[in-house]
Coordinates of C-alpha atoms in Angstrom, one line a residue:
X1 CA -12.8 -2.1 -22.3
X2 CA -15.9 0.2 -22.0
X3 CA -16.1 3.1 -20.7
X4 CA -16.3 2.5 -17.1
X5 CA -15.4 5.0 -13.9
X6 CA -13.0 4.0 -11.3
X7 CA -13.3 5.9 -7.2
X8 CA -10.0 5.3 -5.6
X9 CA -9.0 6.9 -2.2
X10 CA -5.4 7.3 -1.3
X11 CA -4.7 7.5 -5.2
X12 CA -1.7 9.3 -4.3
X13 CA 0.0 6.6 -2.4
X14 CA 2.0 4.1 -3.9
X15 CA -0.8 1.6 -4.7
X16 CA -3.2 4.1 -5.7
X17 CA -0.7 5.2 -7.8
X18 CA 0.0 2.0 -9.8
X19 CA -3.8 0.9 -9.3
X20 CA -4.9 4.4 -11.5
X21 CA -1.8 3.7 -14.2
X22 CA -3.5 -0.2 -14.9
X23 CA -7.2 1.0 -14.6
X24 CA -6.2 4.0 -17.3
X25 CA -4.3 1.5 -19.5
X26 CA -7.5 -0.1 -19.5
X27 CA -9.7 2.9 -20.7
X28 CA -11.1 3.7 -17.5
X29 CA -11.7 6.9 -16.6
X30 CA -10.3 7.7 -12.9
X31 CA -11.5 9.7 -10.1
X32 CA -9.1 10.0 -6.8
X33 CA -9.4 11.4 -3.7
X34 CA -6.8 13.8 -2.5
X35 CA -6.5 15.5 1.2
X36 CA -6.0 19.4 0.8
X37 CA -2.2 20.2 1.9
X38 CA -0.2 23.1 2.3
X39 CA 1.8 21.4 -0.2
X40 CA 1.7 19.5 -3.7
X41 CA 1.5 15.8 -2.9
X42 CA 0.8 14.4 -5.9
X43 CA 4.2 13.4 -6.8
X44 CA 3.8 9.6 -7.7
X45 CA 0.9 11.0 -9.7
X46 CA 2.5 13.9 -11.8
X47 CA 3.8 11.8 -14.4
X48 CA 0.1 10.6 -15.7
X49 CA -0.8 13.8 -16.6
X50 CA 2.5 13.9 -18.7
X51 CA 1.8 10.9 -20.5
X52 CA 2.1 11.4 -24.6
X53 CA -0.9 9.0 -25.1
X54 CA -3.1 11.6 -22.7
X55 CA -4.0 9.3 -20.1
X56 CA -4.2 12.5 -17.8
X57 CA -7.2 13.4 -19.7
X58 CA -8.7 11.2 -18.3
X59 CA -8.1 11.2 -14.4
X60 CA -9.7 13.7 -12.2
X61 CA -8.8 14.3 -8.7
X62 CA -11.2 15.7 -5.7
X63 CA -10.8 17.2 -3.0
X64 CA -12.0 15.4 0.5
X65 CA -11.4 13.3 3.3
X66 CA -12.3 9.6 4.6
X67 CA -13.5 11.3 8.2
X68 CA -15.9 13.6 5.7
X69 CA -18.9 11.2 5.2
X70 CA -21.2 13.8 3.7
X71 CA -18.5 14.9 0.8
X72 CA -18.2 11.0 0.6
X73 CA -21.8 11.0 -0.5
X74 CA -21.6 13.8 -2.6
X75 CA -18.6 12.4 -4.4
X76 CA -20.5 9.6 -5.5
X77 CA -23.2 11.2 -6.6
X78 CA -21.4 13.5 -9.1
X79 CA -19.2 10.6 -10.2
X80 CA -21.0 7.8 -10.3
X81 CA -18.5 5.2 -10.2
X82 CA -18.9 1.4 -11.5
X83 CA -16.0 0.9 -9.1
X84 CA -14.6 2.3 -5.4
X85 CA -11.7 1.1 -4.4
X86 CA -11.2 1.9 -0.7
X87 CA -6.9 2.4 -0.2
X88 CA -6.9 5.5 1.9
X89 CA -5.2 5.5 5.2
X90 CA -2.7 6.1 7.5
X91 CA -0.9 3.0 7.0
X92 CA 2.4 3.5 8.9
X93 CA 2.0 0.6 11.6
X94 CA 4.8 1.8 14.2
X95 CA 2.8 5.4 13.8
X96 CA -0.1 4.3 14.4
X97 CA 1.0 3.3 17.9
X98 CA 1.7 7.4 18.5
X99 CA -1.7 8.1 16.6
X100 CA -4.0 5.5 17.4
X101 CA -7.1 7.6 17.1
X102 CA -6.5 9.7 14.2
X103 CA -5.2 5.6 12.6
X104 CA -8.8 4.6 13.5
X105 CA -11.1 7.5 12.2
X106 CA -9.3 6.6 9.0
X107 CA -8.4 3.1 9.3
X108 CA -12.2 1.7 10.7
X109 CA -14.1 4.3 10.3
X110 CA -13.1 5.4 6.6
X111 CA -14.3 2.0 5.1
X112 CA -17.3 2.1 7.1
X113 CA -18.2 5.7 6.1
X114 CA -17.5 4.7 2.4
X115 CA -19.8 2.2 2.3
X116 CA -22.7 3.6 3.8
X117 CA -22.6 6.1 1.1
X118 CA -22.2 3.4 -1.5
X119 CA -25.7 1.8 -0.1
X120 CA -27.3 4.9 0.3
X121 CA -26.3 6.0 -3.4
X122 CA -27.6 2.0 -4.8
X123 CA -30.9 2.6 -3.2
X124 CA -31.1 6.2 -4.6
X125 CA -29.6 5.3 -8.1
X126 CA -30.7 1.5 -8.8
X127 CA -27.0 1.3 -9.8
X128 CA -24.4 -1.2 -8.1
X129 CA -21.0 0.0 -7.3
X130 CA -18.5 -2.9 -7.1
X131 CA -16.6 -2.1 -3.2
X132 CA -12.7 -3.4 -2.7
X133 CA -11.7 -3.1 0.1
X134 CA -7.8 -2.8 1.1
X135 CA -6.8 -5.3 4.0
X136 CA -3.7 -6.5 5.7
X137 CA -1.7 -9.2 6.4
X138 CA -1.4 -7.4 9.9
X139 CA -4.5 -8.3 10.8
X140 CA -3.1 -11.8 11.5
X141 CA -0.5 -10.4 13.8
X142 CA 0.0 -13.2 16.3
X143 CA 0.0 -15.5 13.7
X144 CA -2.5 -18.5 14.5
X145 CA -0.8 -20.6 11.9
X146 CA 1.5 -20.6 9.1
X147 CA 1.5 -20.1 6.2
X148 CA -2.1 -17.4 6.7
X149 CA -4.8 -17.9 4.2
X150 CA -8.2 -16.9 4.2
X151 CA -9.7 -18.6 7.2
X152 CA -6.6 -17.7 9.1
X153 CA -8.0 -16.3 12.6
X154 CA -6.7 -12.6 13.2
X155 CA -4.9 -11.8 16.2
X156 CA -3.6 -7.8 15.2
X157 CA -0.7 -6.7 17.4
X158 CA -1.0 -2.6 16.6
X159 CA -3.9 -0.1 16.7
X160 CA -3.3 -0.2 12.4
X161 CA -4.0 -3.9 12.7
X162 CA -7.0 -3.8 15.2
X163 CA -8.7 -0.9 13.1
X164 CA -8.1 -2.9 9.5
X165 CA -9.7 -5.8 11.2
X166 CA -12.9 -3.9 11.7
X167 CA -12.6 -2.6 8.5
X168 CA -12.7 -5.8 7.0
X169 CA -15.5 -7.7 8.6
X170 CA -18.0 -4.4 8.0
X171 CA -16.9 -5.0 4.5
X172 CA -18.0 -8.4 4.9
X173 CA -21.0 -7.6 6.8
X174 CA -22.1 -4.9 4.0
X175 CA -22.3 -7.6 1.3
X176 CA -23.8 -10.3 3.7
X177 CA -26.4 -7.8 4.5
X178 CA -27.4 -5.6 1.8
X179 CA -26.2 -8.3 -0.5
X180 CA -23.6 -5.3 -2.0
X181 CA -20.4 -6.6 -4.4
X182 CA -17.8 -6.0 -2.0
X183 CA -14.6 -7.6 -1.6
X184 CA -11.2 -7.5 0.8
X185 CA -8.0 -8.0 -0.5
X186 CA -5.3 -9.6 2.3
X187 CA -2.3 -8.2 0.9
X188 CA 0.9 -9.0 2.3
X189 CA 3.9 -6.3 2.2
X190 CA 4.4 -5.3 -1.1
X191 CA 6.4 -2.6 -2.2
X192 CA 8.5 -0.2 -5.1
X193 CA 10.0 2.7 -5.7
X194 CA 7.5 4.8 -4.7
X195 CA 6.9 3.3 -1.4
X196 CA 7.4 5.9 1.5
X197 CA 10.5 6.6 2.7
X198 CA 9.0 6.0 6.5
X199 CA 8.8 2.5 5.2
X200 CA 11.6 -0.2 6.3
X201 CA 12.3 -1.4 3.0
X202 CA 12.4 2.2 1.6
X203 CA 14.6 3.5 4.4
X204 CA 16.7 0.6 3.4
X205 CA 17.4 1.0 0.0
X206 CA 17.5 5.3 0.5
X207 CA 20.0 4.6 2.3
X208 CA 21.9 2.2 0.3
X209 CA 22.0 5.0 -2.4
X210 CA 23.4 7.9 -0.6
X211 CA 25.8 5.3 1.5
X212 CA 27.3 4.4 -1.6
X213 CA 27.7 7.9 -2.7
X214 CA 28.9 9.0 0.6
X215 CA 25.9 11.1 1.7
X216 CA 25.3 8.7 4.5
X217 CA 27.4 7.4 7.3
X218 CA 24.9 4.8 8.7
X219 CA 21.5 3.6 9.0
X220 CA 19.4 2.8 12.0
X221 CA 16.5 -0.3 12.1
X222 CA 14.8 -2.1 14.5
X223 CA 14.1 -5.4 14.8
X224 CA 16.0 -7.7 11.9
X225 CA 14.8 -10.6 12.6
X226 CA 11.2 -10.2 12.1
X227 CA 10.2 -12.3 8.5
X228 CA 7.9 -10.8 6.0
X229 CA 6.7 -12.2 2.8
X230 CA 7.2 -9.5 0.1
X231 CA 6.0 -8.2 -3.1
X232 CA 6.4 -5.7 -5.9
X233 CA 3.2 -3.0 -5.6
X234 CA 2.7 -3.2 -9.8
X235 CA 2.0 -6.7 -9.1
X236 CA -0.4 -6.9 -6.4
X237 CA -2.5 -4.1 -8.0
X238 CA -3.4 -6.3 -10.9
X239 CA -5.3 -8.6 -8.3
X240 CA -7.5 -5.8 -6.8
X241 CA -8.8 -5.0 -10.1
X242 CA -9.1 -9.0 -10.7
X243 CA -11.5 -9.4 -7.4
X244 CA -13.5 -6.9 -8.8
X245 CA -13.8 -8.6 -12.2
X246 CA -15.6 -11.6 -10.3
X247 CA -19.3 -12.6 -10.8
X248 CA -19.6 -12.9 -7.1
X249 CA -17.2 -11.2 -4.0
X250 CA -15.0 -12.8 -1.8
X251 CA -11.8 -12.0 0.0
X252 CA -8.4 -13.1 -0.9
X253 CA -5.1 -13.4 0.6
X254 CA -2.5 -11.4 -1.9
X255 CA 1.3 -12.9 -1.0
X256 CA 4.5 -14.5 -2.8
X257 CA 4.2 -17.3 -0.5
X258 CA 8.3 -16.7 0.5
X259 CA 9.5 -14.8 3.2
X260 CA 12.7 -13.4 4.4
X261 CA 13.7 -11.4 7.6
X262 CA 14.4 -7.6 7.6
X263 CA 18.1 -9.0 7.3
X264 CA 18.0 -10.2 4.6
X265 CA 16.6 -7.6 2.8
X266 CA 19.1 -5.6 3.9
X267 CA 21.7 -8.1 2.6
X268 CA 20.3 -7.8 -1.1
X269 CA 19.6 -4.2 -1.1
X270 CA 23.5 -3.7 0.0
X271 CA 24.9 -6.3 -2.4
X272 CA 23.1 -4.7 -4.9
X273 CA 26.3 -2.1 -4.7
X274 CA 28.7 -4.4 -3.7
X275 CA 28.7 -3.0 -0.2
X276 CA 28.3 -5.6 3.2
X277 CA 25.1 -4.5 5.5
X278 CA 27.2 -5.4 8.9
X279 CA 29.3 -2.1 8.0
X280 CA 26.7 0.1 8.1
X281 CA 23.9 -1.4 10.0
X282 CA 23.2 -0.2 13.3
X283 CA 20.4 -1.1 15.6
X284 CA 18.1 1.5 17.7
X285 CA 15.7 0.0 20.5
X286 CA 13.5 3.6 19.1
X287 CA 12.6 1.2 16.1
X288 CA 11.0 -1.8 17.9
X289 CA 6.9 -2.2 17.9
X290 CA 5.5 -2.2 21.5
X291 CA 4.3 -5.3 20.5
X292 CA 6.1 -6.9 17.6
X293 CA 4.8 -9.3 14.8
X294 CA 7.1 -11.7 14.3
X295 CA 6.5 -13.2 11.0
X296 CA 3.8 -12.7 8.5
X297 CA 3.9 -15.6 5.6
X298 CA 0.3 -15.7 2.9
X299 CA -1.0 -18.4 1.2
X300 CA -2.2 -16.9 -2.3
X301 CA -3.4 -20.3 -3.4
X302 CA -7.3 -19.0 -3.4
X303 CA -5.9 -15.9 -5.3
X304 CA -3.9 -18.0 -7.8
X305 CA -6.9 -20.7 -8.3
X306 CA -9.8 -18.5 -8.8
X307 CA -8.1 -15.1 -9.9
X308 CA -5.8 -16.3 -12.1
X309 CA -3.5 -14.2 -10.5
X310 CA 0.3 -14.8 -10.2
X311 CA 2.8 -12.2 -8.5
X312 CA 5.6 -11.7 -11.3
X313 CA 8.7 -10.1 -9.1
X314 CA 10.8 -11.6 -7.2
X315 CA 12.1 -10.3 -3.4
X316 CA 15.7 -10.1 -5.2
X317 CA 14.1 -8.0 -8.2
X318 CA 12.5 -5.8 -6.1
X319 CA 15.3 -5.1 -4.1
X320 CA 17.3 -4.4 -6.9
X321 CA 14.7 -2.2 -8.8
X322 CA 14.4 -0.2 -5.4
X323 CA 18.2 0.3 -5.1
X324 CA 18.8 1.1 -8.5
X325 CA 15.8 4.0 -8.5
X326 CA 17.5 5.3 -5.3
X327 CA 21.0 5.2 -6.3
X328 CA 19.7 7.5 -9.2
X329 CA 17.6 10.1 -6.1
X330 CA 21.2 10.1 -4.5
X331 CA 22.6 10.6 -7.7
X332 CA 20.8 13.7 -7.8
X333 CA 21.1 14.7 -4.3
X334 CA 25.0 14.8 -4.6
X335 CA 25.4 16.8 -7.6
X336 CA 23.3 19.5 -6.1
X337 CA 26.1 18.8 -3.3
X338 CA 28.7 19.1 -5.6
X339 CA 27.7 22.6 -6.9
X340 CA 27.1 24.4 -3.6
X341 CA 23.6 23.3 -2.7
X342 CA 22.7 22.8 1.0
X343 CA 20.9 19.5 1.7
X344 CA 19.2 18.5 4.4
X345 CA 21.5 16.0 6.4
X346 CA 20.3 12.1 7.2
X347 CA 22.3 10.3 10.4
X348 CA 20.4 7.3 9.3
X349 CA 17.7 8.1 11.8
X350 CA 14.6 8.9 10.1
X351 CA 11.8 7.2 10.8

């Protein structure tokens, strides 16, 4: 492929993360946005920079924010993407019912504020910026029907849902009305290793690990029964980059098409180690949504048909490949243990 320059907010999350790996392995060159910490938080990007073929070379990382509109602009300016792809947020959906506001500054008004500043820079430039815009199967909420698909009507049960909602139809109003290449991918839950711990399939399988190798007495979830349809993160990157490939945008739902409850997940994850979920499976009321989604099921038949896209892992790989990476973290974890180490100690409650 040519030389062509990627934009990706939330690059340090765990879809940025694996979106900048496939876009490198495709000779881009890679510019992510980064919030200043007190602390390094670039861990699920580290190991690009390490790579023996010198990928690292080749991604650059800023500085900024998603509230900052005017560094926004500037950012664009200097880099002068071909492509933005828009996955900064706070994405936690039970947090964002203890941080609505700050969830919508970066939620709604991110995407919006991203956007402007790609239209200001076409008209300025001449040049077109192709826009993908990250959206979520939480948007349907309430679920209208079953399987979801494209035309699915949203009805978002959580401030996370109500804000991605608005972030997707000013997406869709930016390329109606200033006739800009911008599309929004529907992606269901998908997941990995690097998903965060705050996560429910995370928690799970962190917690399988350092069960198994006694670190952990129990673990603590909400609601089991609610049914998800999920996917492996590697995969569902692949389809963003796709949608951008397209002579013309257009929004896509991104899903397996299967779906399991939070039960079974936890079933797999623990029989991954030969161990039976009912032993160490506890339920806290602490864990429930105010107002819970019940199931959440795509259709990825537009993706599949007009894409070419197909999602490669299965729920039972993916649980495995999760367990098996954090059996190795607990690994770790207890042989610092085992030579006098003090580690902080899990009752199963973590978020």
């Amino acid at each position: 492929m040519s030389d062509r320059i990627a934009f990706i907010t939330g690059i340090t999350g765990q879809d940025g993360s694996y979106l900048a790996e496939l876009l490198l392995s495709k000779g881009y060159e890679v510019h992510g946005l980064i919030r200043r910490a007190s602390s390094f938080n670039t861990g699920r990007i580290d190991h690009v920079y390490q790579d023996p073929h010198h990928k690292g070379q080749k991604l650059h990382l800023h500085y900024g924010d998603l509230t900052d509109a005017g560094n926004l602009q500037n950012l664009l300016t200097r880099i002068k993407p071909n492509e933005v792809y828009n996955l900064g947020a706070q994405s936690h959906v039970r947090v964002s019912f203890d941080m609505p506001v700050y969830t919508v500054d970066t939620v709604a008004m991110g995407p919006v504020k991203l956007l402007e500043a790609i239209r200001v820079y076409q008209d300025e430039s001449g040049d077109q910026i192709r826009f993908y815009q990250a959206s979520s199967s939480e948007m349907f909420g309430l679920v209208q029907e079953v399987p979801q698909r494209e035309s699915t009507p949203f009805y978002p049960r959580s401030p996370y849902g109500c804000a991605k909602v608005f972030g997707h139809w000013i997406t869709v109003n930016y390329r109606e009305s200033y006739d800009m290449h911008a599309s929004c991918g529907i992606l269901f839950n998908h997941e990995s290793p690097r998903r965060g711990e705050t996560f429910v399939t995370r928690k799970i399988t962190r917690a399988v690990g350092r069960i198994k190798l006694g670190l952990q007495d129990k673990l603590f979830l909400g609601n089991l029964d609610a049914q998800r349809d999920w996917g492996f993160a590697g995969d569902y990157v692949e389809a963003m980059w796709r949608m951008l490939q397209q002579d013309q945008p257009d929004d896509y739902v991104v899903a397996t098409g299967k779906m399991i409850p939070v039960r079974r997940f936890c079933e797999l994850a623990f029989e991954h180690v030969g161990l039976d979920y009912t032993d160490f499976v506890e339920i806290d009321p602490r864990y429930f949504r105010p107002a819970e989604v019940e199931q959440l099921l795509g259709d990825p038949t537009k993706a599949k048909n007009q894409l070419g896209w197909e999602p490669k892992t299965s729920v039972e790989e993916l649980a495995g490949m999760m367990v098996d990476h954090d059996l190795e973290m607990a690994a770790r974890e207890k042989t610092l243990r085992d030579a006098g180490h003090k580690l902080p100690e899990s009752s199963g409650h973590d978020q």
